[in-house]
GROMACS .gro file of C-alpha atoms in nm:
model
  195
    1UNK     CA    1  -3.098 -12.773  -4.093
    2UNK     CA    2  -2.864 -13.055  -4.001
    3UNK     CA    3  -2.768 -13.125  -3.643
    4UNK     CA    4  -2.455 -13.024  -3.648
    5UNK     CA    5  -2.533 -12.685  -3.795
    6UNK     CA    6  -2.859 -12.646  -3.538
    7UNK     CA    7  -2.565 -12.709  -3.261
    8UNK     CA    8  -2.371 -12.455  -3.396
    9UNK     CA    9  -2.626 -12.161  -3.402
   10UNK     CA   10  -2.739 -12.252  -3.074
   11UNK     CA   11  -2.386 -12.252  -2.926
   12UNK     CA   12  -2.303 -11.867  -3.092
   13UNK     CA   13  -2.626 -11.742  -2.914
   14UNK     CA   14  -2.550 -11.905  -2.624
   15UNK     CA   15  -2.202 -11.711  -2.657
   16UNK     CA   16  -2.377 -11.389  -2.732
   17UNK     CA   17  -2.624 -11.404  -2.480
   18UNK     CA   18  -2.321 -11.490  -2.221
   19UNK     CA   19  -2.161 -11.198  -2.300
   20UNK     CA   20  -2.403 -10.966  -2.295
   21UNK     CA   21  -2.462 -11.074  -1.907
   22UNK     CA   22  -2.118 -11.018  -1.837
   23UNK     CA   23  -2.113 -10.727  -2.044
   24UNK     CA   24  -2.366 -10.589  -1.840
   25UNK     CA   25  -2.349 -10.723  -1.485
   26UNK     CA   26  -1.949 -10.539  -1.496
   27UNK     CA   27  -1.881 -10.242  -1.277
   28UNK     CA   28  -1.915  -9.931  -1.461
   29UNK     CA   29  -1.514  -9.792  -1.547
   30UNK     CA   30  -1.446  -9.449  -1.389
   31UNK     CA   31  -1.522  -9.199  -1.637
   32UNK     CA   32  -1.259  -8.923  -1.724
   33UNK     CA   33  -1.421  -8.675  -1.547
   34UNK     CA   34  -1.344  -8.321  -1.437
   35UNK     CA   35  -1.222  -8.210  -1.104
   36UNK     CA   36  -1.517  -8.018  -1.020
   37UNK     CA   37  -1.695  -8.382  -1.036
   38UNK     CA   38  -1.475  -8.551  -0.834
   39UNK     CA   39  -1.510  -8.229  -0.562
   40UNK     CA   40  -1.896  -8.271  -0.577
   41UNK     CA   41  -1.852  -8.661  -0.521
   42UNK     CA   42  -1.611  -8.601  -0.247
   43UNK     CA   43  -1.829  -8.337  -0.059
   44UNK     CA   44  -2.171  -8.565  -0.080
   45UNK     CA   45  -1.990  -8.795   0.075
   46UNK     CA   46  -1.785  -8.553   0.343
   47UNK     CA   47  -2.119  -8.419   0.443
   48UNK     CA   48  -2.359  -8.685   0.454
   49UNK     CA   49  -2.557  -8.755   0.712
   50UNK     CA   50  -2.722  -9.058   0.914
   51UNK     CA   51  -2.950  -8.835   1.158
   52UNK     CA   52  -3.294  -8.969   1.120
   53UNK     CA   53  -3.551  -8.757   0.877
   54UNK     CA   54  -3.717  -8.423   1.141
   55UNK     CA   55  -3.720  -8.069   1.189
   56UNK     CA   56  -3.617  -8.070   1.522
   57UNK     CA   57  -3.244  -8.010   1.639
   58UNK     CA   58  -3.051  -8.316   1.604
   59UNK     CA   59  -3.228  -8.417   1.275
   60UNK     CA   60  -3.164  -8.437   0.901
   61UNK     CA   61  -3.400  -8.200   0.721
   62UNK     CA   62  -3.577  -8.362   0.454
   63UNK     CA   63  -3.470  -8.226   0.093
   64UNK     CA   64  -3.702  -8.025  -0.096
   65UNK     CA   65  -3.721  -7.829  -0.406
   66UNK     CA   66  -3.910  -7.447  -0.446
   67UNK     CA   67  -3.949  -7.237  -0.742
   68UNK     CA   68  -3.784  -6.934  -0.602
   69UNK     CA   69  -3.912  -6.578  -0.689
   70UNK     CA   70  -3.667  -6.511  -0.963
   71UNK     CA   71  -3.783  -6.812  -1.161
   72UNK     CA   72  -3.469  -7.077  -1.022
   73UNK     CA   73  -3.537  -7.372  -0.855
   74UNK     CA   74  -3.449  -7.400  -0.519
   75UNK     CA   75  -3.307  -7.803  -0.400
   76UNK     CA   76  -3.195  -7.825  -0.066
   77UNK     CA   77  -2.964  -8.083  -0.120
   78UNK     CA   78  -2.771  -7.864  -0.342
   79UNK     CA   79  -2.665  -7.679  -0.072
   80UNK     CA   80  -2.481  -7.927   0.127
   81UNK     CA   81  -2.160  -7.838   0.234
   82UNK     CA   82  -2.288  -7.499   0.338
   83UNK     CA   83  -2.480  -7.408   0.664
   84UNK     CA   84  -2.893  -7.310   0.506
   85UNK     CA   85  -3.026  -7.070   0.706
   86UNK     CA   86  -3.482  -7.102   0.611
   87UNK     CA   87  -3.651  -6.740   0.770
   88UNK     CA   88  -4.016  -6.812   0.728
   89UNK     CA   89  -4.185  -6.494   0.660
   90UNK     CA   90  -4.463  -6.335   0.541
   91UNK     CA   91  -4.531  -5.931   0.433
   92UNK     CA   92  -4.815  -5.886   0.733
   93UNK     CA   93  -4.607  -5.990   0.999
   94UNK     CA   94  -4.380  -5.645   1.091
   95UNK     CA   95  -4.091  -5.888   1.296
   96UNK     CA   96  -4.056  -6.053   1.003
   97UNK     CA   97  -4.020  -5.763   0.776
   98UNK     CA   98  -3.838  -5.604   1.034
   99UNK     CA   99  -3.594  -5.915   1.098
  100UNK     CA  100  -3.531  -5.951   0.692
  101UNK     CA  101  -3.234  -5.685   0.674
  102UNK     CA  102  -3.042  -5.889   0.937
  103UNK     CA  103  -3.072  -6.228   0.691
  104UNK     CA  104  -2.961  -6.008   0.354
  105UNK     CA  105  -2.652  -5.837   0.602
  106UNK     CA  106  -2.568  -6.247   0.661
  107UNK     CA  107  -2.565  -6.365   0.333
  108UNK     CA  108  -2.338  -6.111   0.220
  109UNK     CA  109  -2.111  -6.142   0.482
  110UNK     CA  110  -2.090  -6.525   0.419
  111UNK     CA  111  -2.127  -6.566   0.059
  112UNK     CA  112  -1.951  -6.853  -0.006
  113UNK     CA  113  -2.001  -7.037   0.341
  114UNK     CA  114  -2.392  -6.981   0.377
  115UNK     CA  115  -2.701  -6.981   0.181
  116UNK     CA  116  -3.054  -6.793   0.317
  117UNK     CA  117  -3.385  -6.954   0.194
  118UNK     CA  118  -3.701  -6.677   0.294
  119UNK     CA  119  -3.986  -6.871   0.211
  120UNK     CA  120  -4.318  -6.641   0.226
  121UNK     CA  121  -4.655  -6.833   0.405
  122UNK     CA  122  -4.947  -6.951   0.163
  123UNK     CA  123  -5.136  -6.684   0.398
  124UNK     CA  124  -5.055  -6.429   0.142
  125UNK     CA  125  -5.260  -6.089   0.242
  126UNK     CA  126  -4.995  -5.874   0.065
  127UNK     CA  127  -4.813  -5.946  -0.280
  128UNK     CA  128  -4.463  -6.017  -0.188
  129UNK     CA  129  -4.285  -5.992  -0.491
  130UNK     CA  130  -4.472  -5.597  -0.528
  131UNK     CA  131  -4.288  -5.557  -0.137
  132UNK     CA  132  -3.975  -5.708  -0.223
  133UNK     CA  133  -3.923  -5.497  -0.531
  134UNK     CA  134  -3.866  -5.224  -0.340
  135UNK     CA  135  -3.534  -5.348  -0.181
  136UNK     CA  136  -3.251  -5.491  -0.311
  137UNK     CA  137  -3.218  -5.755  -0.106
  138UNK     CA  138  -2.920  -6.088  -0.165
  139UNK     CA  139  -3.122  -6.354  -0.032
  140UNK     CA  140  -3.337  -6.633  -0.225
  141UNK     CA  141  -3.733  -6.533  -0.169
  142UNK     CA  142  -3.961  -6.832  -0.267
  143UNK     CA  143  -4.332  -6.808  -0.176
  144UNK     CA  144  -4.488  -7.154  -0.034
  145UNK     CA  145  -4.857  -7.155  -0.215
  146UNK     CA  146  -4.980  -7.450  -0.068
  147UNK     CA  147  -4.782  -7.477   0.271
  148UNK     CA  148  -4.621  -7.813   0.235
  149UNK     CA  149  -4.282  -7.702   0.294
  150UNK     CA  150  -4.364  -7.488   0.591
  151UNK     CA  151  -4.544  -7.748   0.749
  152UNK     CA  152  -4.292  -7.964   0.676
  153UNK     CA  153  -4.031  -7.783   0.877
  154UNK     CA  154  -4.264  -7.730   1.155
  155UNK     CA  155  -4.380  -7.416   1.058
  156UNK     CA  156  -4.751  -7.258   1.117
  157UNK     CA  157  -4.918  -6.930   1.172
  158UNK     CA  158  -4.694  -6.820   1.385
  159UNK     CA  159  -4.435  -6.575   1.240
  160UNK     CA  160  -4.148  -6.512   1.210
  161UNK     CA  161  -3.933  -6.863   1.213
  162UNK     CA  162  -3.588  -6.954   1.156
  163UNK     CA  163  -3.426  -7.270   1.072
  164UNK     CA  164  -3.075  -7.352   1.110
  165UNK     CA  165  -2.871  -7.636   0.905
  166UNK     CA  166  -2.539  -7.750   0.947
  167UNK     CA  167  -2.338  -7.817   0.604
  168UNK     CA  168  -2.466  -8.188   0.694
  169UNK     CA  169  -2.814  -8.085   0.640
  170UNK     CA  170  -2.892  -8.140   1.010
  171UNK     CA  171  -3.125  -7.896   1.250
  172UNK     CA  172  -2.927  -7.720   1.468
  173UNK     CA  173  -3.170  -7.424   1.540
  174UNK     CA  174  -3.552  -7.388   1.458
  175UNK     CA  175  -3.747  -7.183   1.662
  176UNK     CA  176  -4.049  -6.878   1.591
  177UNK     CA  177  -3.939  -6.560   1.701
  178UNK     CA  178  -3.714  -6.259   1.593
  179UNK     CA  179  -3.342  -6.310   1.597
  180UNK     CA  180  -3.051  -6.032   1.563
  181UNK     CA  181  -2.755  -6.024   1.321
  182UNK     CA  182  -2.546  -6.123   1.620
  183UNK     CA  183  -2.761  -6.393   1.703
  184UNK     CA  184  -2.766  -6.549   1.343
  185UNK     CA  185  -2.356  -6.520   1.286
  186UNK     CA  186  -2.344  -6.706   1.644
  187UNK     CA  187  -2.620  -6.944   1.520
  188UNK     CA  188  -2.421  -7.005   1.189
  189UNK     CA  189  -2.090  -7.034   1.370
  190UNK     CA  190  -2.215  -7.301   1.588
  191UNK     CA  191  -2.377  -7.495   1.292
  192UNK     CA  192  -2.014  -7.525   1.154
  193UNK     CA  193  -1.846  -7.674   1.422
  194UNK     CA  194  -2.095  -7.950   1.374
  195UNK     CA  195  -1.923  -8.076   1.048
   0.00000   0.00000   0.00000
């Protein structure tokens, strides 16, 4: 191969390797997409937050994902926007069974504006899914087999416990013990003025 043509092949993948690197170093072009995209884009960003990573009020709950009882996965993160309301439960523990009613009466009453997570304890005495099949219950039932999210939210033992997030995915209530209706639709009220 002659110079010349040597400087020639070398110059054309010199050019092709150039623009390749710009090719790929551009910013990716808005894509055409729906409005329901944009909305989802637009409400990450609305309700993000920069609270540091706890269960305790003030704090950004970290996300997490559950197989819920009816097969769907549960994601946390999914739910942003809306105030999460977690009832840790379990079928032993009468305030919790007692205390489940009040959660099911909530999430009907705030469909669109709420969403109620009862996650069942690994300490599982009872079946849940043979208790919960005799009610007809509106609320997402996932059962925590090894714990980690229960612990993870501060949970133990002690039952029942309710969790509280604002549509930022900050703690604004979590404390053990058995709460009214009136006391959760005053707990989710406040949770919304924190937008």
């Amino acid at each position: 191969m002659t110079k010349k043509k040597s400087a020639l092949v070398w110059s054309a993948a010199l050019l092709v390797l150039i623009s390749a690197l710009v090719f790929y170093n551009l910013p990716a072009a808005p894509s055409p997409a729906g409005a329901d995209s944009a909305k989802v884009l637009d409400s990450s960003s609305q309700f993000s937050s920069d609270a540091p990573l706890g269960h305790q009020p003030g704090e950004q709950l970290a996300d997490f994902s559950m197989i819920q009882t009816n097969g769907q996965t549960f994601t946390l993160s999914q739910y942003r926007g809306k105030v999460v309301v977690l009832n840790l439960w379990a079928t032993w523990c009468t305030p919790c069974v007692k205390e489940l009613p009040h959660f099911d009466r909530l999430q009907q009453a705030y469909p669109d504006e709420v969403k109620v997570l009862a996650i069942h304890s690994d300490l599982v005495t009872d079946d849940p899914l043979a208790y919960l099949k005799d009610f007809d219950y509106h609320i997402a039932f996932a059962v925590d087999e090894n714990s980690q999210i229960i612990s993870s939210l501060g949970g133990s033992t002690m039952l029942p416990q309710t969790l509280v997030l604002s549509p930022r995915g900050e703690v604004t209530y979590n404390r053990v013990g058995s709460v009214s209706y009136e006391a959760l639709e005053e707990l989710v009220h406040a949770a919304q003025t924190q937008e």
